[in-house]
Tab-separated table of C-alpha atoms and ligand atoms in Angstrom:
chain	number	residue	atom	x	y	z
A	1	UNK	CA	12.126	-38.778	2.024
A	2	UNK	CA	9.145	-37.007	3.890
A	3	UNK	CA	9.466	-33.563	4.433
A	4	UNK	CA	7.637	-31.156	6.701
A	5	UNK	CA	7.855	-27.379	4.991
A	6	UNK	CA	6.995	-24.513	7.055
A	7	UNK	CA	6.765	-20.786	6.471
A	8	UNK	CA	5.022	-18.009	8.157
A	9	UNK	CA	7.621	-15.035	6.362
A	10	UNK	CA	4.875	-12.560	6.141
A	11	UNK	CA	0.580	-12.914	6.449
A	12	UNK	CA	0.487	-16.672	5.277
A	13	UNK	CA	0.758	-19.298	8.080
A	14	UNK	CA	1.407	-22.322	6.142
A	15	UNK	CA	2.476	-25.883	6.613
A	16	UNK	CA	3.004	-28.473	3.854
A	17	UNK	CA	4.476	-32.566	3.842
A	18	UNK	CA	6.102	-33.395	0.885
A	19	UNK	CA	7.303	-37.155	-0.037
A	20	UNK	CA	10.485	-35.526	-2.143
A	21	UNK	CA	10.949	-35.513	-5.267
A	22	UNK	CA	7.453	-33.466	-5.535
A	23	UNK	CA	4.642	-35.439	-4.291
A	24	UNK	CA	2.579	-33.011	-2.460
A	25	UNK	CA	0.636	-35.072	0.679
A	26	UNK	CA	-0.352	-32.175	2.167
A	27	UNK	CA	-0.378	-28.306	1.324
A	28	UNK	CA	-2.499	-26.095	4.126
A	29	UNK	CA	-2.506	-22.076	4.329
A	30	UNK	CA	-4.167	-20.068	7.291
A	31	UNK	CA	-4.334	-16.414	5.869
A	32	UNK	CA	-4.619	-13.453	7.742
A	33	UNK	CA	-6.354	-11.223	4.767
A	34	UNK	CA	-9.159	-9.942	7.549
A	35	UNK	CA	-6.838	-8.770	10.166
A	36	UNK	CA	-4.880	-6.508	8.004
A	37	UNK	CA	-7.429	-4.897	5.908
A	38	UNK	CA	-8.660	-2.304	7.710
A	39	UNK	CA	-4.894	-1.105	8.004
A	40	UNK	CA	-4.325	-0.860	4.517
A	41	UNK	CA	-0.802	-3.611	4.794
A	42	UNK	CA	0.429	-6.403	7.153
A	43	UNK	CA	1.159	-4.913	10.234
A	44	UNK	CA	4.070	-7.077	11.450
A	45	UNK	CA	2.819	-6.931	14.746
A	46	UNK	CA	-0.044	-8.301	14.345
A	47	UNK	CA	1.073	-10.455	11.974
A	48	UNK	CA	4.123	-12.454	14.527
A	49	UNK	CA	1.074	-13.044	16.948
A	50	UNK	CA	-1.079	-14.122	14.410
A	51	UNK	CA	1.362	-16.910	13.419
A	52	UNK	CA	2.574	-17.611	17.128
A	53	UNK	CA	-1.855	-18.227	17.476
A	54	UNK	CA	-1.837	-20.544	14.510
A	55	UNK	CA	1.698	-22.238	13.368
A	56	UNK	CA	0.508	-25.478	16.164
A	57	UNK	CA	-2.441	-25.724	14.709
A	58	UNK	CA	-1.332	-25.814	11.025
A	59	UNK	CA	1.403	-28.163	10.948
A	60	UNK	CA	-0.754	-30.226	12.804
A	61	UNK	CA	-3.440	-30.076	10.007
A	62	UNK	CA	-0.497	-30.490	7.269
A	63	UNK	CA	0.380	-33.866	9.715
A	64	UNK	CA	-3.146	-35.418	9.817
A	65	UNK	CA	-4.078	-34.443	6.406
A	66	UNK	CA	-0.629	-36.139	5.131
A	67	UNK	CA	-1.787	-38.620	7.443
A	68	UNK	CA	1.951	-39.158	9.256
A	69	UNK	CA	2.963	-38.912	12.585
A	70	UNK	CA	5.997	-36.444	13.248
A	71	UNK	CA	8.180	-40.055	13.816
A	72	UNK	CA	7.641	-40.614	10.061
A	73	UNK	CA	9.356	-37.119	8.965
A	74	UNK	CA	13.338	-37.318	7.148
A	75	UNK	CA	12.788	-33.729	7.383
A	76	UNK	CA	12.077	-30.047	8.205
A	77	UNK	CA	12.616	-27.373	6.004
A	78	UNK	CA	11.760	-24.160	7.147
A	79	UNK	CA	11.611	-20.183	5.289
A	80	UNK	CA	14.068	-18.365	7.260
A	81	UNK	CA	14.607	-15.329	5.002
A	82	UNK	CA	13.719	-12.506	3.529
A	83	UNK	CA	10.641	-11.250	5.634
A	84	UNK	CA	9.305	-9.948	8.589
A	85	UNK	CA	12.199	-10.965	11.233
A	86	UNK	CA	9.116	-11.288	14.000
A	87	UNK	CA	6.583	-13.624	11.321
A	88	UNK	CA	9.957	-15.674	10.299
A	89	UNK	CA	10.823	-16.262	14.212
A	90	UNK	CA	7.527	-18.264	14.775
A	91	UNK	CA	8.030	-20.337	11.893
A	92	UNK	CA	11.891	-21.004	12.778
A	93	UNK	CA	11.185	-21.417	16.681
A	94	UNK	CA	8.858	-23.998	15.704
A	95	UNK	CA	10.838	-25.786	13.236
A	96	UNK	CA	13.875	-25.979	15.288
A	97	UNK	CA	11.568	-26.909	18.252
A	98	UNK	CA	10.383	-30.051	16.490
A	99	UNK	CA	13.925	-31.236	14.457
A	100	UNK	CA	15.051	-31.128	18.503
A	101	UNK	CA	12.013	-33.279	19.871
A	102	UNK	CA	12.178	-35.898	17.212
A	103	UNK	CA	15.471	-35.510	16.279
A	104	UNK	CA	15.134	-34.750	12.504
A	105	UNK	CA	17.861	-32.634	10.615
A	106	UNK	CA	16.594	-29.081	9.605
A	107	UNK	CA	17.032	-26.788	6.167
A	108	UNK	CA	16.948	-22.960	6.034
A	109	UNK	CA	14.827	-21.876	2.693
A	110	UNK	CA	15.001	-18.483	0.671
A	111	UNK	CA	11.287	-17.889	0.424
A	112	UNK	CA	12.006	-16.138	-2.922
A	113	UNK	CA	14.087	-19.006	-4.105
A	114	UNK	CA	11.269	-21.619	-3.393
A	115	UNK	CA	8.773	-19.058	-5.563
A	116	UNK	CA	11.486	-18.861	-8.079
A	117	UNK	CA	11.886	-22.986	-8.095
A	118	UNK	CA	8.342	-24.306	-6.913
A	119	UNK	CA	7.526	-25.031	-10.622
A	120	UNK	CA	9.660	-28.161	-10.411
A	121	UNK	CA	6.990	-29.191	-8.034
A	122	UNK	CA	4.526	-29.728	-11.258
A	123	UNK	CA	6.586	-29.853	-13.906
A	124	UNK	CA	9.010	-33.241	-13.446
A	125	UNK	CA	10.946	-32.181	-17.043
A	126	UNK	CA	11.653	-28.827	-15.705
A	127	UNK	CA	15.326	-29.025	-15.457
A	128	UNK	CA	18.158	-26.461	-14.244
A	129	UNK	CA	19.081	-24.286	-16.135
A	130	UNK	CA	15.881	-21.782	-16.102
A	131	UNK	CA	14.860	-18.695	-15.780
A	132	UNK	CA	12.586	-17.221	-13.082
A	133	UNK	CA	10.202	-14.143	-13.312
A	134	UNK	CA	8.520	-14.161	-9.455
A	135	UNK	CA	5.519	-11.691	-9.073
A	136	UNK	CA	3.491	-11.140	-6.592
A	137	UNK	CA	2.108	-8.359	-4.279
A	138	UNK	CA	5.393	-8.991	-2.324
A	139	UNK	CA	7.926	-9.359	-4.761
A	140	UNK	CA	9.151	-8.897	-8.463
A	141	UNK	CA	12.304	-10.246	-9.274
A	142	UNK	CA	13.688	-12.335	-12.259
A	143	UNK	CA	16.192	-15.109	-11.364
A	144	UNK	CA	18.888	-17.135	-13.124
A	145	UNK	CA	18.369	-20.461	-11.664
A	146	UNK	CA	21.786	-22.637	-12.776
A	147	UNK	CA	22.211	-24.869	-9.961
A	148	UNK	CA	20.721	-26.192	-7.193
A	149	UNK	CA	22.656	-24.293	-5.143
A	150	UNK	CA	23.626	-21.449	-7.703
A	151	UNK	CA	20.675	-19.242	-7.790
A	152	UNK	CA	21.118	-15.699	-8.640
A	153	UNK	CA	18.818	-12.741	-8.741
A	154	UNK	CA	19.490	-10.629	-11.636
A	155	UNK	CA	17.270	-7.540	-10.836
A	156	UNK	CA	13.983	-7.315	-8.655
A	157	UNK	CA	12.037	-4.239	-8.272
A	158	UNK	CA	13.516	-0.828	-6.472
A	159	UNK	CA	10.185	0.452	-5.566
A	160	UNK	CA	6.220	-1.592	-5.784
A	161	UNK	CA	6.255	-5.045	-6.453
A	162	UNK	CA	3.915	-5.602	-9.422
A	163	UNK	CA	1.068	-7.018	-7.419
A	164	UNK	CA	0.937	-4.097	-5.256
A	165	UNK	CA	1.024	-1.806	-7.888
A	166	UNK	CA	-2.244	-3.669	-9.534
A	167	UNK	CA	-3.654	-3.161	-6.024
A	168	UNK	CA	-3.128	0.711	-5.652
A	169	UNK	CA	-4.255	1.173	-8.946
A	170	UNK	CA	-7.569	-0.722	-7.823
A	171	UNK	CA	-8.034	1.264	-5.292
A	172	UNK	CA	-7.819	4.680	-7.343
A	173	UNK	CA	-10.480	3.067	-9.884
A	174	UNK	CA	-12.625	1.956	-7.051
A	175	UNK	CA	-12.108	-1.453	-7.060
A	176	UNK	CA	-11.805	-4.270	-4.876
A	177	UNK	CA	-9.083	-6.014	-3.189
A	178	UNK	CA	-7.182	-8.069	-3.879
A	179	UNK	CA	-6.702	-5.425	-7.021
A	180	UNK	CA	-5.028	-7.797	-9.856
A	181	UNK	CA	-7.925	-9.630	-10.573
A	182	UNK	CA	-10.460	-6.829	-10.714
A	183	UNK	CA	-8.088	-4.561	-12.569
A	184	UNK	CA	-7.794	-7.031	-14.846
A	185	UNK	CA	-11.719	-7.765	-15.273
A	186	UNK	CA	-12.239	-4.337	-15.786
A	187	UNK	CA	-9.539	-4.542	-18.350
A	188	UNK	CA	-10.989	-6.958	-20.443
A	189	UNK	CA	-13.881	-4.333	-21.479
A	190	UNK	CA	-11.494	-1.730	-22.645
A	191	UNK	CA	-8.539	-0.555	-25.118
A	192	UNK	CA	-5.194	-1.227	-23.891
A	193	UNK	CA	-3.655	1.465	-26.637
A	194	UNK	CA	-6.052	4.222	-24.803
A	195	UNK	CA	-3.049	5.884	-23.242
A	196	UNK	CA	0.261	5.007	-23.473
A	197	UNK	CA	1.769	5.226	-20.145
A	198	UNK	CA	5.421	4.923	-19.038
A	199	UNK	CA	7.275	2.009	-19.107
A	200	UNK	CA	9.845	3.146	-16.667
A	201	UNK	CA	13.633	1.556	-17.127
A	202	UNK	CA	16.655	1.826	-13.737
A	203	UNK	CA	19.346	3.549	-14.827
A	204	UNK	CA	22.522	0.696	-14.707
A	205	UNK	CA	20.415	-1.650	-14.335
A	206	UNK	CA	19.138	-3.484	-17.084
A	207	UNK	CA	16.894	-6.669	-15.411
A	208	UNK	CA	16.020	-4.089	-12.637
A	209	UNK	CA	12.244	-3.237	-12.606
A	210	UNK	CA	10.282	0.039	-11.348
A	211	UNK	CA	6.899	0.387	-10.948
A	212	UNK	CA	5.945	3.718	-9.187
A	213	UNK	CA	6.554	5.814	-12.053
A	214	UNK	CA	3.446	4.009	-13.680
A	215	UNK	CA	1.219	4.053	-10.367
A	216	UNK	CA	1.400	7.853	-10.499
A	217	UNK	CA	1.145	7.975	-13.463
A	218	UNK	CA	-1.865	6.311	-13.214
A	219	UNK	CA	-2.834	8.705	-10.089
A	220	UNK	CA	-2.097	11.859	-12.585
A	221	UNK	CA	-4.297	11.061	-15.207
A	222	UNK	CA	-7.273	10.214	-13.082
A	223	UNK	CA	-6.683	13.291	-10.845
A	224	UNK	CA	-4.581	15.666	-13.198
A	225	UNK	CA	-1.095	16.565	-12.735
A	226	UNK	CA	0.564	16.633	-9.800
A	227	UNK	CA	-3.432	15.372	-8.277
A	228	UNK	CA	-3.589	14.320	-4.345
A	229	UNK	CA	-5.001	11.148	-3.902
A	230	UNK	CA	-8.333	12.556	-2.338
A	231	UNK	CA	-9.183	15.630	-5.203
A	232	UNK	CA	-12.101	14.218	-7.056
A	233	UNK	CA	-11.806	12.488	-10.083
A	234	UNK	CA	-11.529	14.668	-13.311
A	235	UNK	CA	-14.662	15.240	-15.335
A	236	UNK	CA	-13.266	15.924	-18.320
A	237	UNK	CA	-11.375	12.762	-18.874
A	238	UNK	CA	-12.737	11.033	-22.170
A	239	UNK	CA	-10.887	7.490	-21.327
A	240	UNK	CA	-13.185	5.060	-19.548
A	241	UNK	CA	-12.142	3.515	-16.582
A	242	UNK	CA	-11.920	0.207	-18.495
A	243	UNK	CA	-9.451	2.263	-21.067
A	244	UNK	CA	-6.914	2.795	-18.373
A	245	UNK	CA	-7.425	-0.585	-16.424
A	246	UNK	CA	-6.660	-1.869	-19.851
A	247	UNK	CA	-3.482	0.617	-20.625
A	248	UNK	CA	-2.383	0.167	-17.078
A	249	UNK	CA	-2.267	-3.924	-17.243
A	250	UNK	CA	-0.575	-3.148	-20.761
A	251	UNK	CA	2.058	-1.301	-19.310
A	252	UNK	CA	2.734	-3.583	-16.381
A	253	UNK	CA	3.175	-6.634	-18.415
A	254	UNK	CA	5.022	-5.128	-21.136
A	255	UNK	CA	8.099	-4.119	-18.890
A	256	UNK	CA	7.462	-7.636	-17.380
A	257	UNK	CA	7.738	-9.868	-20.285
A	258	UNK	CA	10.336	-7.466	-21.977
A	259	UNK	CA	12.797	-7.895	-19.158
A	260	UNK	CA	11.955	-11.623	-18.491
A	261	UNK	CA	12.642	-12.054	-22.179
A	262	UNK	CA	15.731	-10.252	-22.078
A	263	UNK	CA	16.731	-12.143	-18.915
A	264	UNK	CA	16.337	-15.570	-21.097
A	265	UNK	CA	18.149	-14.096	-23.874
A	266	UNK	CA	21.218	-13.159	-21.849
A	267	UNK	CA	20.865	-16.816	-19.956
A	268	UNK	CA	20.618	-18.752	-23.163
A	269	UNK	CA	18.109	-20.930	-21.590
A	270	UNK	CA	15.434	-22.809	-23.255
A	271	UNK	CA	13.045	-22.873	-20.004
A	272	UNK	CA	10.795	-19.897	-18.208
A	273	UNK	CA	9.440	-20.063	-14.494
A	274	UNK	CA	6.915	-17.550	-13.690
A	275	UNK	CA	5.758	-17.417	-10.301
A	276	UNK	CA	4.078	-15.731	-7.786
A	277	UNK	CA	-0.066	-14.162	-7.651
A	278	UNK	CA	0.292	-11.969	-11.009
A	279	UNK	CA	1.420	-15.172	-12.827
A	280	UNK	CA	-2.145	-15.875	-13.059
A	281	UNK	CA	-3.170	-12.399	-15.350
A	282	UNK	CA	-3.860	-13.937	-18.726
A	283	UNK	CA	-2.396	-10.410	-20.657
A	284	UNK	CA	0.923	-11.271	-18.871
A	285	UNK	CA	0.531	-14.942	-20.598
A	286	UNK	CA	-0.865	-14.227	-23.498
A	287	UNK	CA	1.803	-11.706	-24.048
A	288	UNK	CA	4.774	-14.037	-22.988
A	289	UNK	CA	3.419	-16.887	-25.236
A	290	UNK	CA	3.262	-14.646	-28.668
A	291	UNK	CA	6.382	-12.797	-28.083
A	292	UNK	CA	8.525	-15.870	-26.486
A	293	UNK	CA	11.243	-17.052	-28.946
A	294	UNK	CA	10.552	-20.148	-30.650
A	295	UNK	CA	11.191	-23.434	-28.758
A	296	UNK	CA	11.452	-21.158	-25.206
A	297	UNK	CA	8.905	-23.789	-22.797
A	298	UNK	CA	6.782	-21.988	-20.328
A	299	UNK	CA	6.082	-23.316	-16.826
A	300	UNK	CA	3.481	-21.793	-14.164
A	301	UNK	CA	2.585	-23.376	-11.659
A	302	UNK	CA	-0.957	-23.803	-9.769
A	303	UNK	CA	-2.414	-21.065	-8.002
A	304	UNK	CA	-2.074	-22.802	-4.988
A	305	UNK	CA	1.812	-23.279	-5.466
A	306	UNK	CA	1.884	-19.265	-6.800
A	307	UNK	CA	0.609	-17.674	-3.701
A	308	UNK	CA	2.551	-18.263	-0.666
A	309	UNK	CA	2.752	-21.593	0.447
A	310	UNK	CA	4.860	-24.296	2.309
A	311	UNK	CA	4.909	-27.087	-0.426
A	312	UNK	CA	7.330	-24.898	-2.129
A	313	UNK	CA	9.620	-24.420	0.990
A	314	UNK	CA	9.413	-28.178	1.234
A	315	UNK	CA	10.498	-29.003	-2.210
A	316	UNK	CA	13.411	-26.592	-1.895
A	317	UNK	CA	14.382	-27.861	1.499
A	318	UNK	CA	14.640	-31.385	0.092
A	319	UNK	CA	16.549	-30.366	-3.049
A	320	UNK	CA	19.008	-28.585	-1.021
A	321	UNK	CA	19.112	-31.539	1.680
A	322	UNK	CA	20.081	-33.765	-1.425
A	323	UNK	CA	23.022	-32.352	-1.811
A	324	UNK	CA	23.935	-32.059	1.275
A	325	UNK	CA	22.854	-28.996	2.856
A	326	UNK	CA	21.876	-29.308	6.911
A	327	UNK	CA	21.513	-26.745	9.170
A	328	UNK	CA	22.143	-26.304	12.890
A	329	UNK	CA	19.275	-26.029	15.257
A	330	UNK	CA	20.790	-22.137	15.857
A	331	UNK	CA	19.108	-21.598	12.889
A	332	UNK	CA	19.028	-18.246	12.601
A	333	UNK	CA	16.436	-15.991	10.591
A	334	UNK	CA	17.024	-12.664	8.537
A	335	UNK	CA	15.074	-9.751	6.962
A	336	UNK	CA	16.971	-9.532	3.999
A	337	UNK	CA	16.803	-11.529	0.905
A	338	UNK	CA	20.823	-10.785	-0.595
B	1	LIG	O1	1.590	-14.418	-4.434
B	1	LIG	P1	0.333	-13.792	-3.953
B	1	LIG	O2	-0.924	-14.613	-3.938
B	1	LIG	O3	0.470	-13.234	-2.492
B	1	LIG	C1	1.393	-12.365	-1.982
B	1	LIG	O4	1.891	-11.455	-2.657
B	1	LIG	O5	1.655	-12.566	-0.775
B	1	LIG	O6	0.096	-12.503	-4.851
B	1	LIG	C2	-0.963	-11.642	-4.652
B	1	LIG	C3	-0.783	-10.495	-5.616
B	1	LIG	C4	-1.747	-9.358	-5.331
B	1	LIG	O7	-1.056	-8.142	-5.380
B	1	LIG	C5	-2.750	-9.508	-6.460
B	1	LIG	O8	-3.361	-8.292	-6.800
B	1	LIG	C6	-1.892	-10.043	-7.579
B	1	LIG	O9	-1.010	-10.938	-6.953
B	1	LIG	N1	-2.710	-10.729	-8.579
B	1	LIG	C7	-2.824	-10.312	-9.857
B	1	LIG	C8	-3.756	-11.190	-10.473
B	1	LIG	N2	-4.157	-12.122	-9.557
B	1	LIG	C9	-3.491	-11.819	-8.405
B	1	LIG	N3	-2.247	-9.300	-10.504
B	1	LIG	C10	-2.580	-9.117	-11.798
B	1	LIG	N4	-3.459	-9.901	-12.449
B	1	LIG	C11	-4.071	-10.932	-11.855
B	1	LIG	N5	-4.943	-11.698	-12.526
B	2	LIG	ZN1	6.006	-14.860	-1.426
């Protein structure tokens, strides 16, 4: 079974060929990083023309670099929700354009479900039942993954998704983008018991996570209570910047591992998925791997399969075709993820 995955959901254009169960023949990603940055986020606009530009171009690369010709596809699975309804539409258009033209059957991915189940791409003893922690600069959720097809999301963020609050805590320190990694460099030099900011809980809900509470708080200490974003930095402050890139990452991962924790507790499952860009901050694993119970196996996938990607919508295409899931060629594609 050959599969072509596409997905174009938000700023990654990306085609990948699978030959299912998980060998990956082909994996490429055309970013759009330099036509966003001067706007300070994707601009969806931009973004749909972007991908309309590059999606031929791409899935021919994934082709020759799989070395197939579109005759030799079983397959096209395709992210058709949650995103940016104009980004999605490329991907989808295409998709159903080439299921038509060489009459292949289609599949409809979650692109949340394919972070939450890409591990399975790498790890051939990952079984269901897990448990999924996905983080990026997009999302932050924590799934129970049961089933194939029984996937539930037990509580994602209500406010910034992790990544992006690493990022806008970056930029208040100075710091480049993409801000995870340099926050995290910084960290490394300084004491992550400086200050003990808040690790903020949602009312009702207990796998929920929130992380603008700790972004201003953040903002406050640098610029004092209640500080706009442009007053100048306070003088007085006797933390280095290192001291509260280092009690900021704290923070961040603590609520992090103590909900995914809690999530595996209440699953009673003996496997943990964490996905997405802030999978790769080494406090968030260190932290998972001395405070995981006993016996509790840890999966995390490559960078490559972490960030956006279409391997992962092709693996979860083909599980899903396995068991029988098709879809018509009205595919359809939605903003929402529930
Ligand atoms: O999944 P990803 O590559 O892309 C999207 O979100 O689309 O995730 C990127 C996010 C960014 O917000 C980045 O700052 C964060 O992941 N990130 C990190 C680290 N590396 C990347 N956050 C914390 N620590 C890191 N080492
Ligand atoms: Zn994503």
């Amino acid at each position: 079974m050959r599969v072509l995955g596409i997905e174009s959901s938000c700023d990654d254009t990306a085609a990948a060929v699978l030959r299912a169960p998980r060998e990956i023949l082909s994996n490429e990603v055309a970013t759009q990083y330099d036509l966003h940055a001067a706007f300070g986020g994707v601009v969806p606009e931009i973004a749909s023309r972007a991908h309309a530009e590059r999606v031929t171009l791409v899935i021919e690369r994934a082709m020759k670099t799989a070395g197939l010709g579109f005759d030799e596809l079983d397959l096209i699975a395709v992210t058709h929700r949650p995103g940016l309804v104009g980004s999605l539409l490329v991907g989808v258009s295409a998709a159903r354009a080439l299921a038509l033209a060489h009459d292949l059957p289609l599949v409809g991915v979650h692109h949340i479900e394919a972070h939450a189940t890409s591990a399975r791409a790498e790890s051939p003893e990952l079984q269901y039942p897990f448990v999924s922690l996905v983080a990026s600069g997009g999302h932050t959720a924590l799934y129970a993954c049961r089933q194939v097809q029984e996937i539930e999301l037990l509580g994602a963020t209500v406010d910034d998704a992790a990544g992006e609050c690493f990022d806008k805590v970056a930029v208040m320190l100075g710091l480049e983008q993409p801000g995870g990694p340099a926050v995290s460099k910084l960290a490394m030099d300084g004491d992550p018991k400086a200050i003990r900011f808040p690790r903020s809980r949602v009312k009702g809900e207990r796998l929920a996570f929130s992380f603008s509470g700790l972004k201003t708080a953040v903002l406050y200490h640098l610029k004092g209570p209640g500080g706009q974003r442009d007053a100048p930095d306070r003088s007085d402050l006797e933390d280095s910047y290192a001291d509260i890139a280092a009690s900021f990452e704290m923070a961040a991962v603590d609520v992090l591992v103590k909900r995914t924790l809690e999530a595996v507790e209440a699953e009673g499952v003996e496997d943990l998925v964490i996905g997405g860009g802030v999978a790769a901050n080494r406090v968030l694993r260190a932290e998972l791997a001395a405070r995981a119970p006993e016996g509790l196996r840890l999966h995390i996938p490559s960078i490559q399969l972490c960030a956006d990607n279409a391997a992962m919508i092709a693996l979860r295409g083909a599980e899903l075709h396995a068991e029988g899931v098709v879809h018509d060629l009205d595919l359809d594609v939605l903003a929402t993820g529930e």
